[in-house]
C-alpha cells in the first residue's frame, strides 16, 4: 500500500468534487472523440482547401472559415465554458476554506528538510501578469494560487498525475550528462515542485533547486516536498535572472515553461540556462510542438488556446524554432515529439540540449 | 477576489472576460446554463447513488422511506440554502448577458 501523503487539500464539499468530476469528463468529451470536433472540423477544412485548389494561408483565414460553421462556434463556446466551470468550482471551494488553507501554508513554511526562500522585495515583471489557462488571478495574485493550480492540473491530467506520475516519467526520461556527474539540478519555473521532487528522488544525493516567480506556488511546492520528506530548496527567482553562479548546474530543466514566456524572455532564459549549466551538462525542455507540419485544425486550436484560454505567448513560441535559439546559445540539441496523448493533439515534445 | 487586470507583453491579444461565440449573447448564456444544469444533474446523481448505496449497506433506510419523507424545519432551511446555491450556479450566467450587443 502506498504511504505517499495526500498533498492536495480536500475540496470543501463532496458536491464540489462531483462537479469537477463532471468537468473532467466534459473536457474529454469536447476535446476528444466524444464530440469528435477535431476530426469533423479538420475534414471540412481539408475538403474546402482541396476544392479551392490551394492550402490554407494564415490562421486568420482558417479562423474565418471555422467561425462560419455553427459547429465551430459551438465548439469554442464549449471549450471556453468547461475551463470557466473548472475554475469557478475550484476557486469557490478553496475560498470557503481560505482561513484554514492560509494557516496550513504558514505551518509548513519553516519546516524542512528543504528550504523556502521568498523575496519580500520581489517585483513581478509585467509579462508574468497573465491569467494562464484562465486561472483566476493567474499564478501569483491569490495567496492560494498554488492550491488552485494543483487542483486545476489534477482535472487537466484526468487523475493520471495524482501521484506526480507524469512528472516522474518525464524526469526519468531526461538523459544524464555523459560523464554521469549529477551534483546540482535546477528546475526552472517549478510551480508546485512536482518535477523538482521527482529529480530529488532520481538523484537522492543531488542538491535540487526549484525556482519560480510566484510565492504562492513556491509555498505549495515547499509544503508538498516537506510533507513527502523530499529535501528540495525552493526560491523566488526569475527564470531569466536566476542569481546562481556560472556553470553551477549539471542538469537544468524546464517543463511547459517556454510557451508561457514572451519571445524576448525566451531568448533571455535560454541565455541564462547556458550560463548556469556547466559544459557537458544537460538543459532538458518539455514544451509544445512547433507550428510546422500541423493540420489546419491544430493551427486553429493553437490560435484559440492563445486568445481564448489565456496563452498569449504560445503562438509566438510555436513559431520560434527553439532548437535554433538553443544552438545559437551554445547547446547541441536532440529533439523529438512525445507520443500522442488520448484526447489531445500530440502537442508536446522534448529538447535535450547538451552545453558545449 | 483576484485582481482581474492582466498585462501581457505582446503575443496574441487575449479575449475579454465574456466572449460571445454564438449568434448572440442569449445563445451563449443558454449553452452555459445547459452545461451548468448537466453538471448539477451529475452532482445530484453521484450523491444520491452514494447515499443509497450507504443506506442499503447499513440496512438503515428503504427506498420507499426516502420517497415519503417530509423535511423538518432544519432540513427545510438547509434545502432552501442548497436551492439558492443551485440557482446561483446555473443562472449566474444571466448576469453575464450584456445590456447591449
Coordinates of C-alpha atoms in Angstrom, one line a residue:
Chain A
X1 CA 0.0 0.0 0.0
X2 CA 1.3 3.5 -0.9
X3 CA 2.3 5.7 2.0
X4 CA 2.6 8.9 0.0
X5 CA 0.8 11.6 1.9
X6 CA -2.0 13.4 0.2
X7 CA -0.7 16.9 -0.5
X8 CA -3.7 18.3 -2.3
X9 CA -6.2 19.8 0.3
X10 CA -9.7 18.3 0.0
X11 CA -12.4 20.4 -1.5
X12 CA -15.0 22.0 0.8
X13 CA -17.8 19.7 -0.2
X14 CA -18.4 16.4 -1.9
X15 CA -20.6 18.2 -4.4
X16 CA -17.5 20.3 -5.5
X17 CA -15.6 17.1 -6.2
X18 CA -18.6 15.6 -8.2
X19 CA -18.9 18.9 -10.1
X20 CA -15.2 18.8 -11.1
X21 CA -15.5 15.1 -11.9
X22 CA -18.2 16.2 -14.4
X23 CA -16.0 18.9 -15.8
X24 CA -13.2 16.4 -16.3
X25 CA -15.4 14.2 -18.3
X26 CA -16.9 17.1 -20.2
X27 CA -13.5 18.3 -21.2
X28 CA -12.5 14.9 -22.5
X29 CA -15.8 14.6 -24.4
X30 CA -15.4 18.0 -26.1
X31 CA -11.8 17.8 -26.9
X32 CA -11.7 14.1 -27.7
X33 CA -13.6 11.6 -29.7
X34 CA -16.9 12.1 -27.8
X35 CA -17.9 15.2 -29.8
X36 CA -15.3 14.5 -32.4
X37 CA -15.0 18.2 -33.2
X38 CA -11.3 17.8 -34.3
X39 CA -11.9 15.2 -37.0
X40 CA -15.1 16.8 -38.3
X41 CA -13.7 20.3 -38.4
X42 CA -10.4 19.2 -39.9
X43 CA -12.2 17.2 -42.6
X44 CA -14.2 20.3 -43.5
X45 CA -11.0 22.4 -43.6
X46 CA -9.2 19.9 -45.8
X47 CA -12.1 19.4 -48.2
X48 CA -12.5 23.1 -48.6
X49 CA -8.8 23.5 -49.2
X50 CA -8.9 20.8 -51.8
X51 CA -11.9 22.2 -53.6
X52 CA -10.3 25.7 -53.7
X53 CA -7.1 24.1 -55.0
X54 CA -4.8 25.8 -52.5
X55 CA -3.7 25.2 -48.9
X56 CA -4.9 27.3 -46.1
X57 CA -2.9 30.6 -45.7
X58 CA -2.6 32.3 -42.3
X59 CA -4.5 31.3 -39.2
X60 CA -6.9 34.3 -39.7
X61 CA -8.1 32.6 -42.9
X62 CA -8.7 29.3 -41.0
X63 CA -10.4 31.2 -38.2
X64 CA -12.8 32.9 -40.5
X65 CA -13.8 29.5 -42.0
X66 CA -14.2 27.8 -38.6
X67 CA -16.3 30.6 -37.3
X68 CA -18.5 30.5 -40.4
X69 CA -19.6 27.0 -39.2
X70 CA -22.1 26.7 -36.4
X71 CA -20.2 23.6 -35.1
X72 CA -17.0 25.7 -35.0
X73 CA -18.6 28.4 -32.9
X74 CA -20.3 25.9 -30.6
X75 CA -17.1 24.0 -30.1
X76 CA -15.4 27.2 -29.0
X77 CA -18.3 28.0 -26.6
X78 CA -18.0 24.6 -25.0
X79 CA -14.2 24.7 -24.8
X80 CA -14.3 28.0 -23.1
X81 CA -17.1 27.1 -20.7
X82 CA -15.5 23.9 -19.4
X83 CA -12.4 25.8 -18.4
X84 CA -14.5 28.6 -16.8
X85 CA -16.6 25.9 -14.9
X86 CA -13.5 24.3 -13.6
X87 CA -12.0 27.5 -12.1
X88 CA -15.4 28.6 -10.8
X89 CA -15.7 25.4 -8.8
X90 CA -12.2 25.2 -7.5
X91 CA -12.0 28.9 -6.6
X92 CA -15.2 28.8 -4.6
X93 CA -14.4 25.6 -2.9
X94 CA -10.9 26.8 -1.7
X95 CA -12.3 30.3 -1.0
X96 CA -14.7 28.7 1.6
X97 CA -11.6 27.3 3.3
X98 CA -9.4 30.3 2.9
X99 CA -8.6 30.8 6.6
X100 CA -7.6 27.2 7.2
X101 CA -5.6 26.9 4.0
X102 CA -3.7 30.0 4.7
X103 CA -2.8 28.7 8.1
X104 CA -1.9 25.4 6.6
X105 CA 0.6 27.0 4.3
X106 CA 2.1 29.1 7.2
X107 CA 2.5 25.9 9.2
X108 CA 4.9 24.4 6.7
X109 CA 6.9 27.5 5.6
X110 CA 9.7 27.0 8.2
X111 CA 9.8 23.2 8.1
X112 CA 12.4 21.1 6.4
X113 CA 14.1 19.1 5.1
X114 CA 14.4 21.6 2.2
X115 CA 14.4 25.4 2.5
X116 CA 11.9 28.0 1.2
X117 CA 13.5 31.3 0.2
X118 CA 10.9 34.0 -0.6
X119 CA 12.0 37.5 -1.5
X120 CA 9.9 40.2 0.3
X121 CA 11.2 42.8 -2.2
X122 CA 10.4 40.8 -5.3
X123 CA 8.6 42.7 -8.0
X124 CA 6.8 40.7 -10.7
X125 CA 7.6 41.8 -14.3
X126 CA 4.5 42.9 -16.2
X127 CA 4.8 39.9 -18.6
X128 CA 4.1 37.5 -15.7
X129 CA 0.7 39.1 -15.0
X130 CA -1.3 36.8 -17.2
X131 CA -4.2 34.5 -16.2
X132 CA -2.8 31.5 -17.9
X133 CA -5.4 28.9 -18.7
X134 CA -7.9 31.4 -17.3
X135 CA -6.8 30.6 -13.7
X136 CA -8.4 33.4 -11.6
X137 CA -5.7 35.8 -10.6
X138 CA -3.1 34.0 -12.6
X139 CA -0.1 32.3 -10.8
X140 CA 0.6 34.8 -8.1
X141 CA -2.1 37.3 -7.2
X142 CA -4.1 35.0 -4.9
X143 CA -2.3 33.6 -1.8
X144 CA -4.0 30.3 -2.7
X145 CA -2.8 30.3 -6.3
X146 CA -0.7 27.2 -5.7
X147 CA -3.6 25.1 -4.5
X148 CA -5.8 26.4 -7.3
X149 CA -3.1 25.4 -9.8
X150 CA -2.7 22.0 -8.2
X151 CA -6.4 21.1 -8.4
X152 CA -6.7 22.7 -11.9
X153 CA -3.9 20.5 -13.2
X154 CA -5.4 17.4 -11.5
X155 CA -8.5 17.9 -13.6
X156 CA -6.4 18.6 -16.7
X157 CA -4.5 15.4 -16.3
X158 CA -7.7 13.5 -15.6
X159 CA -6.3 11.7 -12.5
X160 CA -3.3 10.4 -14.3
X161 CA -0.9 12.6 -12.3
X162 CA -2.4 12.4 -8.8
X163 CA 0.8 11.0 -7.5
X164 CA 3.1 13.0 -9.9
X165 CA 3.3 10.0 -12.2
X166 CA 3.7 12.2 -15.3
X167 CA 6.5 14.3 -13.8
X168 CA 8.3 11.1 -12.6
X169 CA 8.1 9.7 -16.0
X170 CA 9.3 12.8 -17.8
X171 CA 12.1 13.4 -15.3
X172 CA 13.1 9.7 -15.7
X173 CA 13.5 10.2 -19.4
X174 CA 16.0 13.1 -19.1
X175 CA 19.5 11.8 -20.1
X176 CA 22.3 12.2 -17.5
X177 CA 25.4 14.1 -18.7
X178 CA 27.7 11.7 -20.5
X179 CA 30.3 11.9 -17.6
X180 CA 27.5 10.7 -15.2
X181 CA 28.1 13.5 -12.7
X182 CA 24.9 15.0 -11.3
X183 CA 25.6 17.1 -8.2
X184 CA 23.2 20.0 -8.7
X185 CA 19.9 20.3 -10.6
X186 CA 17.8 23.4 -11.3
X187 CA 14.1 23.2 -12.1
X188 CA 13.1 26.5 -13.9
X189 CA 9.5 27.8 -13.2
X190 CA 9.0 24.8 -10.9
X191 CA 5.4 25.9 -10.0
X192 CA 4.3 23.4 -7.2
X193 CA 7.6 21.5 -7.5
X194 CA 6.4 18.2 -8.9
X195 CA 9.4 17.8 -11.2
X196 CA 11.8 19.1 -8.5
X197 CA 10.8 16.4 -6.1
X198 CA 11.0 13.8 -8.9
X199 CA 14.6 14.8 -9.6
X200 CA 15.5 14.6 -5.9
X201 CA 14.1 11.0 -5.9
X202 CA 16.0 10.1 -9.0
X203 CA 19.2 11.7 -7.7
X204 CA 19.0 11.4 -3.9
X205 CA 22.5 12.9 -3.4
X206 CA 22.0 15.9 -5.6
X207 CA 21.2 19.4 -4.5
X208 CA 17.9 20.3 -6.2
X209 CA 16.6 23.8 -6.6
X210 CA 13.2 24.8 -7.8
X211 CA 12.7 28.5 -8.8
X212 CA 9.5 30.4 -9.7
X213 CA 8.3 34.0 -9.6
X214 CA 5.2 33.0 -7.7
X215 CA 5.4 32.9 -3.9
X216 CA 2.0 31.1 -3.6
X217 CA 3.3 28.4 -5.9
X218 CA 6.6 28.1 -4.1
X219 CA 4.8 27.8 -0.7
X220 CA 2.8 24.9 -2.0
X221 CA 5.9 23.4 -3.6
X222 CA 7.7 23.6 -0.3
X223 CA 4.8 22.2 1.7
X224 CA 4.4 19.3 -0.7
X225 CA 8.1 18.5 -0.6
X226 CA 8.3 18.8 3.2
X227 CA 5.2 16.6 3.6
X228 CA 6.8 13.9 1.4
X229 CA 10.2 14.3 3.0
X230 CA 12.0 15.4 -0.2
X231 CA 14.9 17.7 0.5
X232 CA 14.4 20.3 -2.2
X233 CA 15.2 24.0 -2.0
X234 CA 12.7 26.5 -3.5
X235 CA 13.5 30.1 -4.2
X236 CA 11.6 33.1 -5.6
X237 CA 13.6 34.0 -8.7
X238 CA 13.1 34.8 -12.3
X239 CA 14.0 32.2 -14.9
X240 CA 15.8 34.8 -17.0
X241 CA 17.8 36.0 -14.0
X242 CA 18.3 33.1 -11.6
X243 CA 21.1 34.6 -9.5
X244 CA 23.1 31.3 -9.4
X245 CA 26.8 31.2 -10.2
X246 CA 28.1 30.4 -13.7
X247 CA 28.3 26.6 -14.7
X248 CA 26.6 25.7 -11.4
X249 CA 24.2 23.0 -12.5
X250 CA 24.6 19.6 -14.1
X251 CA 21.0 19.4 -15.2
X252 CA 18.7 22.4 -15.9
X253 CA 15.1 21.6 -16.5
X254 CA 12.1 23.4 -17.9
X255 CA 8.6 21.7 -18.1
X256 CA 6.0 23.6 -20.1
X257 CA 7.7 26.9 -19.3
X258 CA 8.7 28.4 -22.7
X259 CA 5.2 28.7 -24.2
X260 CA 4.3 31.0 -21.3
X261 CA 7.1 33.5 -21.9
X262 CA 7.3 36.4 -24.4
X263 CA 9.9 35.9 -27.2
X264 CA 12.2 38.4 -25.5
X265 CA 12.2 36.4 -22.3
X266 CA 12.6 33.1 -24.2
X267 CA 15.9 34.4 -25.6
X268 CA 17.0 35.7 -22.2
X269 CA 16.1 32.5 -20.4
X270 CA 18.0 30.3 -22.9
X271 CA 21.0 32.6 -22.4
X272 CA 20.7 32.3 -18.6
X273 CA 20.4 28.5 -18.8
X274 CA 23.5 28.4 -21.0
X275 CA 25.3 30.5 -18.3
X276 CA 24.3 28.3 -15.3
X277 CA 24.6 24.9 -16.9
X278 CA 28.2 23.6 -16.9
X279 CA 29.9 22.3 -20.0
X280 CA 28.7 18.7 -20.7
X281 CA 25.6 19.4 -18.6
X282 CA 22.0 18.9 -19.9
X283 CA 19.3 21.5 -20.4
X284 CA 16.1 19.4 -20.7
X285 CA 12.9 21.0 -22.0
X286 CA 9.4 19.7 -22.5
X287 CA 7.0 22.0 -24.2
X288 CA 4.6 22.5 -27.1
X289 CA 5.4 21.2 -30.6
X290 CA 6.1 23.8 -33.3
X291 CA 3.6 25.0 -35.9
X292 CA 5.3 23.3 -38.7
X293 CA 3.5 20.2 -40.0
X294 CA 0.3 20.9 -38.0
X295 CA -3.1 20.2 -39.5
X296 CA -5.3 23.2 -40.2
X297 CA -7.4 22.3 -37.2
X298 CA -4.4 22.1 -34.9
X299 CA -3.3 25.5 -36.2
X300 CA -6.7 26.8 -35.3
X301 CA -6.7 25.2 -31.9
X302 CA -3.3 26.8 -31.1
X303 CA -4.8 30.2 -32.0
X304 CA -7.9 29.5 -29.9
X305 CA -5.8 28.4 -27.0
X306 CA -3.7 31.6 -27.2
X307 CA -6.6 34.0 -27.5
X308 CA -9.3 32.3 -25.6
X309 CA -7.5 30.2 -23.0
X310 CA -5.1 32.7 -21.6
X311 CA -2.0 31.6 -23.5
X312 CA -0.9 34.9 -25.2
X313 CA 2.7 33.8 -25.8
X314 CA 2.1 30.2 -27.1
X315 CA 1.7 31.1 -30.7
X316 CA 4.9 33.0 -30.9
X317 CA 6.7 30.2 -29.1
X318 CA 5.3 27.6 -31.5
X319 CA 6.6 29.7 -34.4
X320 CA 10.0 30.5 -32.9
X321 CA 12.2 27.3 -33.6
X322 CA 13.5 26.8 -30.1
X323 CA 16.2 24.4 -31.3
X324 CA 17.8 27.2 -33.3
X325 CA 17.8 29.5 -30.2
X326 CA 19.4 26.8 -28.1
X327 CA 22.1 26.1 -30.7
X328 CA 22.8 29.9 -31.0
X329 CA 23.4 29.9 -27.2
X330 CA 25.9 27.1 -27.0
X331 CA 23.9 23.9 -26.9
X332 CA 23.8 20.8 -29.0
X333 CA 20.2 19.8 -29.4
X334 CA 18.4 16.5 -29.8
X335 CA 14.6 16.9 -30.1
X336 CA 11.7 14.5 -30.6
X337 CA 7.9 14.6 -30.2
X338 CA 6.3 12.8 -27.4
X339 CA 3.7 10.1 -28.1
X340 CA 0.2 11.4 -28.8
X341 CA -1.9 11.6 -25.7
X342 CA -5.5 10.4 -25.8
X343 CA -7.9 13.4 -26.0
X344 CA -5.1 15.7 -27.1
X345 CA -3.5 16.7 -30.3
X346 CA 0.1 15.3 -29.9
X347 CA 1.1 18.7 -28.6
X348 CA 4.3 18.0 -26.6
X349 CA 7.9 17.4 -27.5
X350 CA 11.3 17.4 -25.8
X351 CA 14.6 19.2 -26.4
X352 CA 17.5 17.5 -24.7
X353 CA 20.3 20.1 -25.1
X354 CA 24.0 19.5 -24.1
X355 CA 26.0 22.5 -23.1
X356 CA 29.2 22.6 -25.3
Chain B
X1 CA -11.3 38.1 -5.0
X2 CA -8.4 38.2 -7.5
X3 CA -7.3 41.3 -9.5
X4 CA -8.7 40.9 -13.0
X5 CA -6.3 43.2 -14.8
X6 CA -3.7 41.5 -16.9
X7 CA -0.6 43.0 -18.6
X8 CA 0.8 40.5 -21.2
X9 CA 3.8 41.6 -23.2
X10 CA 3.0 41.2 -26.9
X11 CA 1.9 37.9 -28.3
X12 CA -1.7 37.0 -29.3
X13 CA -4.2 39.5 -27.8
X14 CA -6.3 37.7 -25.2
X15 CA -10.1 38.0 -25.3
X16 CA -12.0 39.7 -22.6
X17 CA -14.0 38.2 -19.8
X18 CA -17.2 37.2 -21.5
X19 CA -16.6 36.5 -25.2
X20 CA -19.6 35.8 -27.4
X21 CA -19.2 32.7 -29.6
X22 CA -22.7 32.1 -30.9
X23 CA -25.1 34.3 -32.8
X24 CA -26.0 36.4 -29.9
X25 CA -25.2 36.6 -26.1
X26 CA -28.5 34.9 -25.3
X27 CA -27.4 31.8 -27.1
X28 CA -24.1 31.8 -25.3
X29 CA -25.9 32.1 -21.9
X30 CA -28.3 29.3 -22.9
X31 CA -25.4 26.9 -23.6
X32 CA -23.6 27.9 -20.4
X33 CA -26.8 27.3 -18.4
X34 CA -27.3 23.9 -20.1
X35 CA -23.8 22.9 -19.1
X36 CA -24.3 24.0 -15.6
X37 CA -27.6 22.1 -15.4
X38 CA -25.8 19.0 -16.7
X39 CA -23.1 19.4 -14.1
X40 CA -25.8 19.8 -11.4
X41 CA -27.6 16.7 -12.5
X42 CA -24.4 14.7 -12.3
X43 CA -23.6 16.2 -8.8
X44 CA -27.1 15.1 -7.6
X45 CA -26.9 11.7 -9.2
X46 CA -23.5 11.0 -7.7
X47 CA -24.6 12.0 -4.3
X48 CA -27.9 10.0 -4.4
X49 CA -26.2 6.9 -5.7
X50 CA -23.6 7.2 -2.9
X51 CA -26.2 7.7 -0.3
X52 CA -28.5 4.9 -1.4
X53 CA -25.5 2.6 -1.5
X54 CA -24.5 3.5 2.1
X55 CA -28.1 3.3 3.4
X56 CA -28.6 0.0 1.8
X57 CA -25.3 -1.3 3.0
X58 CA -26.1 -0.3 6.6
X59 CA -29.7 -1.6 6.4
X60 CA -31.0 1.8 7.6
X61 CA -33.4 3.1 5.1
X62 CA -35.5 1.6 2.4
X63 CA -36.1 3.4 -0.8
X64 CA -39.8 3.9 -0.1
X65 CA -38.9 5.8 3.1
X66 CA -36.9 8.4 1.1
X67 CA -39.9 8.9 -1.3
X68 CA -42.3 9.5 1.6
X69 CA -40.1 11.6 3.9
X70 CA -41.2 15.1 4.9
X71 CA -38.4 17.6 5.9
X72 CA -38.4 19.0 9.4
X73 CA -37.6 22.8 9.8
X74 CA -33.9 22.3 10.0
X75 CA -33.7 20.2 6.8
X76 CA -36.2 22.5 5.1
X77 CA -33.9 25.5 5.8
X78 CA -30.9 23.6 4.6
X79 CA -32.7 22.7 1.4
X80 CA -33.6 26.3 0.8
X81 CA -29.9 27.3 1.1
X82 CA -28.9 24.5 -1.2
X83 CA -31.6 25.6 -3.7
X84 CA -30.2 29.2 -3.7
X85 CA -26.7 27.8 -4.4
X86 CA -28.1 25.6 -7.2
X87 CA -29.9 28.6 -8.8
X88 CA -26.7 30.7 -8.5
X89 CA -24.7 28.0 -10.2
X90 CA -27.0 27.6 -13.1
X91 CA -28.4 31.0 -13.6
X92 CA -25.5 33.2 -12.7
X93 CA -25.0 33.2 -16.5
X94 CA -27.8 35.7 -16.8
X95 CA -25.7 38.3 -15.2
X96 CA -23.1 37.9 -18.0
X97 CA -25.6 38.8 -20.8
X98 CA -24.6 42.3 -21.8
X99 CA -27.1 45.1 -21.9
X100 CA -26.2 45.9 -25.5
X101 CA -24.7 43.5 -28.0

